[in-house]
Short mmCIF file of C-alpha atoms in Angstrom, two decimals:
data_model
loop_
_atom_site.label_atom_id
_atom_site.label_comp_id
_atom_site.label_asym_id
_atom_site.label_seq_id
_atom_site.Cartn_x
_atom_site.Cartn_y
_atom_site.Cartn_z
CA MET B 229 13.44 134.53 51.59
CA SER B 230 13.37 137.60 49.41
CA ASP B 231 15.96 138.23 46.69
CA GLY B 232 16.79 141.92 47.11
CA VAL B 233 20.43 141.73 48.23
CA GLU B 234 21.73 144.80 49.99
CA PRO B 235 24.74 146.23 48.13
CA TYR B 236 26.78 146.31 51.33
CA SER B 237 26.14 143.06 53.10
CA MET B 238 27.87 140.28 55.02
CA ARG B 239 25.26 137.92 53.70
CA ASP B 240 26.44 134.29 53.65
CA LYS B 241 30.11 135.23 53.40
CA SER B 242 30.97 133.30 56.57
CA ALA B 243 29.87 129.99 58.02
CA ILE B 244 29.97 128.19 61.34
CA VAL B 245 31.85 124.95 60.81
CA GLY B 246 32.60 123.77 64.32
CA VAL B 247 30.96 123.87 67.76
CA GLY B 248 31.99 122.62 71.17
CA HIS B 249 30.00 122.57 74.43
CA THR B 250 31.14 121.08 77.75
CA GLY B 251 27.60 120.58 78.97
CA CYS B 252 26.12 122.49 81.91
CA VAL B 253 26.76 121.32 85.48
CA LYS B 254 26.60 122.96 88.90
CA ASP B 255 30.25 122.20 89.66
CA ALA B 256 32.59 121.08 86.89
CA GLY B 257 35.32 120.36 89.42
CA VAL B 258 38.02 121.67 87.06
CA ALA B 259 39.56 125.08 86.46
CA PRO B 260 37.66 127.36 84.08
CA GLU B 261 40.57 127.23 81.63
CA VAL B 262 40.22 123.46 81.45
CA MET B 263 36.51 123.88 80.67
CA TRP B 264 36.95 126.37 77.88
CA MET B 265 39.87 124.50 76.33
CA ARG B 266 37.75 121.32 76.28
CA ALA B 267 35.11 123.26 74.34
CA VAL B 268 37.77 124.67 71.99
CA ARG B 269 39.25 121.24 71.26
CA GLU B 270 35.78 119.84 70.57
CA ALA B 271 34.94 122.71 68.21
CA LEU B 272 38.21 122.36 66.28
CA ASP B 273 37.72 118.61 66.01
CA ASP B 274 34.10 119.13 64.93
CA ALA B 275 35.38 121.39 62.14
CA GLY B 276 38.25 119.10 61.21
CA LEU B 277 40.71 121.93 61.79
CA SER B 278 43.81 122.37 63.92
CA PRO B 279 44.85 125.29 66.14
CA ARG B 280 47.17 126.57 63.39
CA ASP B 281 44.13 127.23 61.19
CA ILE B 282 42.90 129.89 63.64
CA ASP B 283 43.94 133.45 62.83
CA GLY B 284 41.26 135.36 64.73
CA ILE B 285 39.68 135.12 68.20
CA SER B 286 36.80 136.93 69.86
CA THR B 287 35.59 136.59 73.43
CA PRO B 288 33.13 138.47 75.64
CA TYR B 289 35.99 139.95 77.65
CA THR B 290 39.16 141.27 76.10
CA ASP B 291 41.38 142.52 78.90
CA THR B 292 44.99 142.17 77.86
CA TRP B 293 46.01 141.53 81.44
CA PRO B 294 44.11 138.33 82.28
CA MET B 295 42.97 138.76 85.86
CA GLY B 296 39.73 136.81 85.89
CA ALA B 297 38.63 133.28 85.14
CA VAL B 298 37.51 134.17 81.64
CA PRO B 299 38.87 133.29 78.22
CA THR B 300 40.44 136.20 76.35
CA PRO B 301 42.16 136.38 72.94
CA PHE B 302 45.44 136.60 74.85
CA THR B 303 44.96 133.54 77.02
CA LEU B 304 43.59 131.50 74.12
CA THR B 305 46.44 132.44 71.78
CA GLU B 306 48.89 131.25 74.39
CA SER B 307 46.94 128.08 75.20
CA LEU B 308 46.71 127.13 71.53
CA GLY B 309 50.43 127.70 70.99
CA LEU B 310 49.81 130.27 68.26
CA PRO B 311 52.51 132.75 67.24
CA GLY B 312 49.94 135.57 67.31
CA LEU B 313 46.63 136.57 65.79
CA ARG B 314 45.71 138.49 62.68
CA TRP B 315 42.49 139.69 64.35
CA HIS B 316 40.92 139.81 67.79
CA SER B 317 37.93 141.56 69.30
CA GLY B 318 35.23 141.64 71.91
CA PRO B 319 31.56 140.84 71.38
CA LEU B 320 29.29 142.72 69.00
CA GLY B 321 26.76 144.63 71.06
CA GLY B 322 28.36 143.45 74.30
CA ALA B 323 26.22 140.37 73.80
CA TYR B 324 28.54 137.76 75.31
CA SER B 325 28.58 134.51 73.38
CA LEU B 326 26.49 135.43 70.34
CA GLY B 327 28.16 138.82 70.17
CA SER B 328 31.56 137.10 69.99
CA VAL B 329 30.36 134.81 67.21
CA ALA B 330 28.85 137.80 65.39
CA SER B 331 31.99 139.92 65.53
CA ALA B 332 33.99 136.91 64.30
CA ALA B 333 31.53 136.50 61.40
CA LEU B 334 31.93 140.19 60.53
CA ALA B 335 35.72 139.88 60.62
CA VAL B 336 35.73 136.81 58.38
CA SER B 337 33.20 138.42 56.00
CA THR B 338 35.36 141.50 55.56
CA GLY B 339 38.72 139.76 55.19
CA GLN B 340 40.16 140.65 58.58
CA CYS B 341 40.94 136.98 59.12
CA ASP B 342 40.08 133.63 57.51
CA THR B 343 39.08 131.38 60.39
CA ALA B 344 38.04 132.71 63.77
CA LEU B 345 37.30 131.16 67.12
CA ALA B 346 34.66 132.52 69.51
CA VAL B 347 34.73 131.29 73.10
CA HIS B 348 32.64 131.84 76.21
CA CYS B 349 32.83 130.34 79.68
CA MET B 350 30.52 130.73 82.66
CA VAL B 351 31.40 129.86 86.24
CA ARG B 352 28.63 129.37 88.78
CA PRO B 353 29.15 131.53 91.89
CA LYS B 354 30.02 129.11 94.66
CA ARG B 355 29.23 131.61 97.43
CA LYS B 356 25.82 133.11 98.12
CA GLY B 357 24.88 136.67 99.03
CA PRO B 358 26.15 140.12 98.16
CA THR B 359 29.42 138.91 96.65
CA ALA B 360 27.58 136.78 94.11
CA TYR B 361 26.63 137.52 90.53
CA ASN B 362 24.42 140.52 89.88
CA TYR B 363 24.61 142.13 93.29
CA LYS B 364 25.86 145.31 91.66
CA GLY B 365 25.92 148.28 93.92
CA ALA B 366 24.77 146.38 96.97
CA GLN B 367 27.80 147.45 98.96
CA ARG B 368 28.49 150.85 97.46
CA ALA B 369 26.27 152.92 95.25
CA SER B 370 27.50 155.21 92.52
CA GLY B 371 26.12 156.60 89.27
CA VAL B 372 22.54 155.49 88.63
CA TYR B 373 22.72 153.12 91.60
CA ALA B 374 22.98 156.11 93.92
CA HIS B 375 19.33 156.76 92.98
CA LEU B 376 18.31 153.14 93.59
CA ALA B 377 20.29 151.59 96.44
CA PRO B 378 18.92 153.91 99.18
CA TYR B 379 15.49 152.44 98.41
CA GLY B 380 16.65 148.81 98.59
CA TYR B 381 16.91 148.51 94.82
CA SER B 382 20.24 147.14 93.62
CA VAL B 383 19.94 143.50 92.55
CA PHE B 384 19.41 142.87 88.85
CA VAL B 385 16.36 140.66 89.32
CA GLN B 386 14.60 143.70 90.85
CA MET B 387 14.94 145.59 87.58
CA MET B 388 13.45 142.79 85.55
CA ALA B 389 10.71 142.30 88.15
CA THR B 390 9.72 145.94 87.82
CA VAL B 391 9.63 145.65 84.04
CA ALA B 392 7.64 142.41 84.30
CA ARG B 393 5.10 144.04 86.63
CA ARG B 394 4.49 146.78 84.09
CA LEU B 395 4.06 144.29 81.23
CA LEU B 396 1.82 141.97 83.25
CA ASP B 397 -0.47 144.82 84.25
CA THR B 398 -0.55 146.82 81.00
CA ASN B 399 0.56 144.65 78.05
CA ASP B 400 -1.72 141.56 77.96
CA LEU B 401 0.92 139.31 79.46
CA ALA B 402 -0.03 136.79 82.17
CA ARG B 403 1.97 134.60 84.58
CA GLU B 404 0.20 131.65 82.95
CA HIS B 405 1.82 132.59 79.62
CA LEU B 406 5.25 132.64 81.22
CA ALA B 407 4.44 129.34 82.91
CA ARG B 408 3.81 127.74 79.53
CA LEU B 409 7.13 129.06 78.25
CA VAL B 410 9.14 127.87 81.23
CA VAL B 411 7.49 124.45 81.36
CA ASP B 412 7.91 123.87 77.61
CA GLN B 413 11.57 124.81 77.82
CA ARG B 414 12.08 122.41 80.71
CA SER B 415 10.60 119.60 78.64
CA ASN B 416 13.08 120.50 75.88
CA ALA B 417 15.94 120.37 78.37
CA LEU B 418 14.97 116.84 79.37
CA LEU B 419 15.82 115.79 75.79
CA ASN B 420 19.17 117.61 75.90
CA PRO B 421 22.01 115.67 77.54
CA LEU B 422 23.98 118.93 77.96
CA ALA B 423 21.29 120.50 80.17
CA VAL B 424 21.74 120.96 83.91
CA MET B 425 18.04 120.48 84.70
CA LYS B 426 17.04 116.81 84.68
CA ASP B 427 13.60 116.87 86.31
CA PRO B 428 10.23 117.75 84.75
CA LEU B 429 8.47 120.94 85.83
CA THR B 430 4.71 121.51 85.97
CA VAL B 431 2.69 124.69 85.60
CA GLU B 432 1.57 124.25 89.23
CA GLN B 433 5.19 124.05 90.42
CA TYR B 434 6.01 127.19 88.43
CA LEU B 435 3.06 129.18 89.78
CA SER B 436 3.63 128.14 93.41
CA ALA B 437 7.42 128.65 93.45
CA ARG B 438 8.92 131.09 95.93
CA TRP B 439 9.38 134.67 94.82
CA LEU B 440 12.73 136.18 93.99
CA ALA B 441 11.34 139.65 93.37
CA GLU B 442 7.60 139.49 92.80
CA PRO B 443 6.27 139.04 90.09
CA LEU B 444 9.32 136.95 89.19
CA GLY B 445 9.68 133.60 90.91
CA LEU B 446 12.37 130.96 91.16
CA TYR B 447 11.73 129.46 87.71
CA ASP B 448 11.68 132.82 85.92
CA ALA B 449 15.44 133.19 86.37
CA ASP B 450 18.12 131.33 84.45
CA MET B 451 20.15 128.60 86.12
CA PRO B 452 23.76 129.41 87.04
CA VAL B 453 26.15 126.71 85.84
CA ASP B 454 29.74 125.84 85.07
CA ALA B 455 29.99 125.51 81.30
CA ALA B 456 31.92 126.64 78.24
CA ILE B 457 31.27 126.79 74.51
CA ALA B 458 33.44 127.38 71.47
CA VAL B 459 32.50 128.15 67.87
CA VAL B 460 34.65 128.08 64.72
CA ILE B 461 33.72 130.51 61.93
CA THR B 462 35.39 130.45 58.53
CA ARG B 463 35.03 131.90 55.02
CA SER B 464 32.07 130.27 53.31
CA ASP B 465 34.22 129.44 50.26
CA ARG B 466 36.38 127.27 52.52
CA ALA B 467 33.58 125.88 54.65
CA GLU B 468 32.73 123.03 52.30
CA ASP B 469 36.10 121.45 53.08
CA CYS B 470 35.19 121.08 56.74
CA ARG B 471 33.77 117.97 58.34
CA HIS B 472 30.06 118.92 58.52
CA THR B 473 27.43 120.83 56.57
CA PRO B 474 28.37 124.52 56.87
CA VAL B 475 25.87 126.69 58.69
CA LEU B 476 25.86 130.02 56.87
CA VAL B 477 25.75 133.32 58.74
CA ARG B 478 23.07 135.22 56.85
CA HIS B 479 23.04 138.35 58.98
CA VAL B 480 24.02 139.71 62.36
CA SER B 481 22.80 142.91 63.90
CA THR B 482 23.30 144.86 67.08
CA PHE B 483 21.51 147.68 68.79
CA LEU B 484 22.34 150.12 71.55
CA GLY B 485 19.41 151.25 73.67
CA PRO B 486 19.00 154.84 74.76
CA ARG B 487 19.83 154.30 78.43
CA PRO B 488 22.48 152.32 80.30
CA ASP B 489 20.02 151.10 82.94
CA TRP B 490 16.69 149.29 83.00
CA VAL B 491 15.01 151.75 85.32
CA PHE B 492 14.60 155.26 83.96
CA GLN B 493 13.59 154.54 80.36
CA ALA B 494 10.26 156.15 79.60
CA ASP B 495 8.39 153.16 78.15
CA TYR B 496 9.12 149.71 79.58
CA ALA B 497 7.17 148.05 76.75
CA GLU B 498 9.86 149.37 74.39
CA LEU B 499 12.83 148.46 76.55
CA PHE B 500 13.89 145.82 74.06
CA PRO B 501 15.21 146.85 70.64
CA VAL B 502 12.11 147.81 68.69
CA GLU B 503 14.34 149.94 66.46
CA LEU B 504 16.45 146.91 65.58
CA GLY B 505 13.31 145.03 64.59
CA ARG B 506 12.29 147.74 62.13
CA ASP B 507 14.92 146.77 59.55
CA PHE B 508 16.51 143.53 60.75
CA TRP B 509 14.49 141.32 58.41
CA ARG B 510 14.93 143.51 55.35
CA ARG B 511 18.67 143.60 55.80
CA ALA B 512 18.76 139.82 56.18
CA GLY B 513 16.39 139.10 53.31
CA ILE B 514 14.48 136.77 55.61
CA GLU B 515 10.96 137.17 56.98
CA PRO B 516 9.77 136.00 60.40
CA GLY B 517 7.60 133.49 58.57
CA ASP B 518 10.73 131.86 57.12
CA LEU B 519 12.00 130.82 60.56
CA SER B 520 12.20 127.12 61.31
CA PHE B 521 12.91 127.81 64.97
CA ALA B 522 14.29 130.50 67.30
CA GLN B 523 16.64 130.61 70.28
CA ILE B 524 15.59 133.74 72.16
CA GLN B 525 17.50 135.11 75.12
CA ASP B 526 15.82 134.01 78.34
CA GLY B 527 18.04 135.25 81.13
CA PHE B 528 14.64 135.86 82.66
CA SER B 529 11.45 134.34 81.24
CA VAL B 530 10.01 137.76 80.51
CA TYR B 531 12.77 138.51 77.98
CA VAL B 532 11.14 136.15 75.50
CA PRO B 533 7.83 138.01 74.99
CA MET B 534 9.78 141.30 74.89
CA TRP B 535 12.04 139.98 72.12
CA LEU B 536 9.11 138.53 70.15
CA GLU B 537 7.45 141.95 70.11
CA ALA B 538 10.65 143.94 69.56
CA LEU B 539 11.54 141.95 66.44
CA GLY B 540 8.02 142.19 65.09
CA ILE B 541 7.48 138.43 65.16
CA VAL B 542 4.20 139.33 66.89
CA LYS B 543 2.53 142.70 67.38
CA ARG B 544 2.88 144.67 70.61
CA GLY B 545 0.70 143.14 73.29
CA GLU B 546 0.31 139.81 71.47
CA ALA B 547 3.36 137.89 72.72
CA GLY B 548 1.58 136.57 75.81
CA SER B 549 -1.23 134.86 73.95
CA PHE B 550 1.21 133.69 71.24
CA ILE B 551 3.22 131.91 73.93
CA GLY B 552 0.15 130.76 75.81
CA ASP B 553 -1.23 129.11 72.67
CA GLY B 554 1.85 126.89 72.52
CA ASN B 555 3.48 128.38 69.44
CA LEU B 556 6.95 128.14 71.01
CA ALA B 557 6.67 124.48 72.01
CA ARG B 558 8.24 121.59 70.09
CA GLY B 559 5.84 121.06 67.23
CA GLY B 560 4.53 124.63 67.53
CA THR B 561 4.69 127.21 64.74
CA LEU B 562 8.01 128.61 66.09
CA PRO B 563 9.82 126.07 68.30
CA THR B 564 11.90 128.22 70.65
CA ASN B 565 14.79 127.48 72.97
CA THR B 566 14.74 123.90 71.81
CA HIS B 567 17.72 123.05 74.05
CA GLY B 568 15.99 124.34 77.17
CA GLY B 569 17.39 127.85 77.02
CA ASN B 570 19.35 129.61 79.74
CA LEU B 571 16.44 128.78 82.07
CA SER B 572 16.79 125.00 81.85
CA GLU B 573 19.92 124.11 79.89
CA GLY B 574 21.93 126.62 81.90
CA ARG B 575 23.15 130.19 82.05
CA LEU B 576 25.51 130.43 79.12
CA GLN B 577 24.31 133.89 78.09
CA GLY B 578 23.20 132.50 74.75
CA GLY B 579 26.20 130.21 74.19
CA GLY B 580 24.02 127.15 74.34
CA ALA B 581 21.66 128.82 71.86
CA VAL B 582 24.43 129.16 69.27
CA VAL B 583 25.52 125.53 69.61
CA GLU B 584 21.91 124.33 69.51
CA THR B 585 21.14 126.36 66.40
CA VAL B 586 24.07 124.79 64.57
CA ARG B 587 23.13 121.27 65.66
CA GLN B 588 19.47 121.79 64.73
CA LEU B 589 20.38 123.10 61.28
CA ARG B 590 22.71 120.13 60.74
CA GLY B 591 19.97 117.73 61.83
CA GLU B 592 21.99 116.56 64.84
CA ALA B 593 19.56 117.47 67.63
CA GLY B 594 18.39 113.95 68.41
CA GLU B 595 15.01 113.61 70.09
CA ARG B 596 14.48 117.38 70.11
CA GLN B 597 15.18 117.77 66.38
CA VAL B 598 12.92 120.25 64.58
CA ASP B 599 11.49 118.86 61.34
CA ARG B 600 13.80 119.72 58.40
CA PRO B 601 14.86 123.19 59.57
CA SER B 602 16.43 125.70 57.20
CA VAL B 603 16.59 129.02 59.11
CA GLY B 604 17.25 129.73 62.78
CA LEU B 605 17.10 132.99 64.74
CA ILE B 606 19.30 133.67 67.77
CA THR B 607 18.98 136.69 70.06
CA VAL B 608 21.16 137.55 73.05
CA GLY B 609 20.91 140.46 75.45
CA GLY B 610 17.98 142.62 76.31
CA SER B 611 18.63 146.26 76.87
CA PRO B 612 20.58 148.34 76.28
CA THR B 613 23.02 146.17 74.29
CA VAL B 614 21.95 143.26 72.17
CA CYS B 615 22.85 141.06 69.24
CA ALA B 616 20.61 139.09 66.90
CA ALA B 617 21.65 136.65 64.18
CA LEU B 618 20.10 134.58 61.44
CA LEU B 619 21.81 131.32 60.50
CA HIS B 620 20.73 128.95 57.74
CA VAL B 621 21.66 125.92 55.69
CA MET Q 292 17.00 168.79 87.07
CA ARG Q 293 15.57 170.97 84.36
CA CYS Q 294 17.12 172.32 81.18
CA GLY Q 295 17.43 176.10 81.27
CA THR Q 296 17.34 176.18 77.47
CA CYS Q 297 14.41 173.96 76.48
CA ALA Q 298 12.69 173.37 79.86
CA PHE Q 299 12.97 169.57 79.60
CA TYR Q 300 13.03 167.75 82.96
CA VAL Q 301 15.90 165.29 83.42
CA HIS Q 302 16.34 162.55 86.03
CA PRO Q 303 18.78 161.15 87.14
CA PRO Q 304 20.90 164.31 86.95
CA ARG Q 305 23.38 164.75 84.12
CA GLY Q 306 25.61 167.36 82.58
CA VAL Q 307 23.96 168.00 79.22
CA CYS Q 308 20.30 168.04 78.21
CA PRO Q 309 19.46 164.88 76.19
CA ARG Q 310 16.80 166.78 74.22
CA CYS Q 311 18.62 169.97 73.11
CA GLN Q 312 22.21 169.30 74.30
CA GLY Q 313 22.03 172.49 76.33
CA GLU Q 314 24.52 172.85 79.16
CA ARG Q 315 22.39 174.89 81.57
CA LEU Q 316 20.83 172.10 83.62
CA VAL Q 317 19.81 173.26 87.08
CA PRO Q 318 17.95 171.71 90.03
CA GLU Q 319 14.26 172.61 89.85
CA GLN Q 320 11.59 172.22 92.48
CA VAL Q 321 8.71 170.03 91.28
CA SER Q 322 5.18 169.50 92.57
CA GLY Q 323 6.02 166.24 94.37
CA ARG Q 324 3.00 164.66 92.76
CA GLY Q 325 3.14 161.51 90.67
CA THR Q 326 1.73 158.05 90.03
CA VAL Q 327 3.14 154.56 90.44
CA TYR Q 328 4.54 153.56 87.03
CA SER Q 329 5.60 150.10 88.17
CA TYR Q 330 6.89 148.30 91.26
CA HIS Q 331 8.17 144.99 92.60
CA VAL Q 332 8.25 143.23 95.93
CA MET Q 333 11.76 142.10 96.87
CA HIS Q 334 11.94 138.71 98.58
CA LEU Q 335 15.69 138.09 98.50
CA PRO Q 336 18.06 139.17 101.26
CA GLY Q 337 21.32 140.90 100.45
CA VAL Q 338 20.57 144.61 100.16
CA PRO Q 339 22.07 146.21 103.27
CA GLY Q 340 19.53 147.83 105.57
CA PHE Q 341 16.46 146.16 104.06
CA THR Q 342 14.55 143.17 105.39
CA PRO Q 343 12.46 141.36 102.80
CA PRO Q 344 9.75 141.35 101.77
CA TYR Q 345 9.61 145.05 100.90
CA ALA Q 346 8.36 147.00 97.90
CA VAL Q 347 10.20 149.39 95.59
CA ALA Q 348 8.20 151.63 93.29
CA VAL Q 349 9.01 153.55 90.12
CA ILE Q 350 7.15 156.86 90.18
CA GLU Q 351 6.19 158.84 87.09
CA LEU Q 352 6.17 162.54 88.02
CA ASP Q 353 3.25 164.72 86.97
CA GLU Q 354 5.61 167.25 85.40
CA GLN Q 355 6.42 165.26 82.26
CA PRO Q 356 5.42 161.89 80.68
CA GLY Q 357 8.20 159.34 81.12
CA LEU Q 358 9.95 161.32 83.89
CA LEU Q 359 10.66 158.47 86.32
CA THR Q 360 12.14 158.29 89.79
CA VAL Q 361 12.46 155.52 92.37
CA GLY Q 362 11.29 155.27 95.97
CA ASN Q 363 9.27 153.40 98.58
CA VAL Q 364 5.59 154.13 99.23
CA LEU Q 365 5.91 154.35 103.00
CA ASP Q 366 2.27 154.09 104.09
CA CYS Q 367 1.13 151.41 101.66
CA PRO Q 368 0.81 147.69 102.54
CA LEU Q 369 2.55 145.50 99.95
CA GLU Q 370 -0.66 143.97 98.65
CA GLU Q 371 -2.31 147.35 98.05
CA LEU Q 372 0.38 148.83 95.83
CA SER Q 373 -0.76 149.13 92.21
CA ILE Q 374 0.21 150.74 88.93
CA GLY Q 375 -1.46 154.12 88.51
CA MET Q 376 -1.77 154.79 92.27
CA PRO Q 377 -1.47 158.54 92.94
CA VAL Q 378 1.39 159.41 95.29
CA GLN Q 379 2.82 162.50 96.98
CA VAL Q 380 6.40 163.13 98.00
CA THR Q 381 7.46 163.14 101.63
CA PHE Q 382 10.89 163.44 103.16
CA GLU Q 383 12.36 160.71 105.34
CA GLU Q 384 15.14 161.84 107.65
CA LEU Q 385 17.54 158.92 108.03
CA SER Q 386 20.24 160.82 109.89
CA GLU Q 387 21.44 164.39 110.39
CA ASP Q 388 23.18 164.21 107.03
CA VAL Q 389 20.82 162.09 104.97
CA THR Q 390 17.23 162.87 104.01
CA LEU Q 391 15.55 160.81 101.32
CA PRO Q 392 12.67 161.86 99.11
CA GLN Q 393 10.00 159.20 99.66
CA TRP Q 394 6.33 158.68 98.82
CA THR Q 395 2.94 158.39 100.47
CA ARG Q 396 -0.45 157.64 99.01
CA ARG Q 397 -2.29 160.68 97.69
CA ARG Q 398 -6.06 160.63 98.21
CA GLU Q 399 -7.72 162.29 95.24
#
C-alpha cells in the first residue's frame, strides 16, 4: 500500500463490525421480512450491538410507501422498534447490496450517523415466463425498448449475450475461459454451507449446457434464490469495542456509465467502468498487486473478465487467458468469488460477496479460507451503475 | 436522427445532441448500409411474437463509427451470422400501420 493519503478521503474512518446471511435456498418458506430480520439479528449479534445502537439504515430500495417485499429504511426502523433514524439512504451507484454498504460507510465516515445497518433481500421468482425477473419490456415497449422489442430483444440475458458475442469474437476471450471461471466458482460453493448449489460441475457439463441466449448458456447466469444479508458499519474509533476484528473500509467508489442501456454504447469492450479504474487505486492507496482476493460481480460469467479489465487488474484483452490460467482459483494469484459468487452461492447481487469478504478477512472462512488475507476487493454492478470497494484488516 | 448544428448522427432518437447539446435534431435519411457489430441467438421463450431459436443483430451503420441500431438479418441462417457481415436495410411490412426497418445480407 502506498502512503500518499488524499487530503479529502474516507480512508479507514469506518469499519464493518457485523454480518448476517440467511444462506441461499430456492424456497425459504417464510415471508421475506422474516428472512431479512433473521439476517439483521445475526449481524447485530455478530457485532455485539443492539437495535438501539443503530442510527442509520441504507437499503437498495428506499420507497417510503412499502409496497414490495423488500427491506426499506422505513420498514426496518419499525421492525427494530427504533424511534427514528438520524440518517437513511439508498445504494451508492444503484449497486444493491454493496452500494448500500458503501453509502453507509460514507455516512459514518462523514459524521451523518455513528452506526449504520445495510440490508438486502432477494426473493426467487416462483412463477416462470414473462412475469418473472428481467423480462422488462416483454409486454409493452417504451423508451429504448421500443427500438428492441419489435425485433424480439427484451430479456436482459439477450443484452449480455450480445456483449459476450462481441468479446468472444474480438477480445481474446473464449468459452473455455468462462468454463474455468464457472467451474472454479462451483468448487468454492461446495465448501460454503450458505451456497444453494451443492453438486460439482465439470467443464464438459458447462460447455454442453443448453443455451439461454447463445453464446450464454445455463451456467453463465446467476442462480435465483431466497436469501437476505445484513451488514453493520460503525466508526472505526468505536469498532474495537465490538465482538470481532474490525474490517476497515479503505475506499468505496461509484461510476455512472454514459448510457442507460447495454445496447447502443459505441464500444462493448468498454461497457464496464474503465474510467473508474483509472483512479480507483490511487484514491484508495492500494495497488492491484496488494489484493489478497477479490469478489467480482458475476450476475453473468462474462462480467468477471470485463471487471478485471475495467479496473486495470489485467490489460484489455488479457482477462480471458488470466482466468484460463487459473489465477482466480483457490490457491491462484487472485482467488475470486471464494464463496461461489452469484453464480453458485446464489443471486444476492453482491450481498454474499460482502459477507464473504468480511469472513475471509477475519479468518472465518473455513475450508475455503485464503491464506492470511489482508486486502479484499468487492465489485457490484456492471453498466451503467456500479460500486467498488476495498476492505482490509 | 442527425444534429442540425454539428452533423452528429444520434440513435435512438433524443431531444438534444449529446455531442454539442444542440436542439436542432431532425430525422435524416441514411444509406441503409452497415455491418453486424454483434448478435445473439435467443433460445428462451417469452418474447411475444417470437419463436426461439432466433437471432437478433446489432448493426453499426456506415455513416458513423459507433452508430448502432438493432434488427434481424432476415435472409441469414442462424449459423451463418457473423460479426463484420455487411448488411443492407430492407423494410418489413407487418401490418398497414407498422413497417419495420430490417436487414438483409449485402454481397460486396
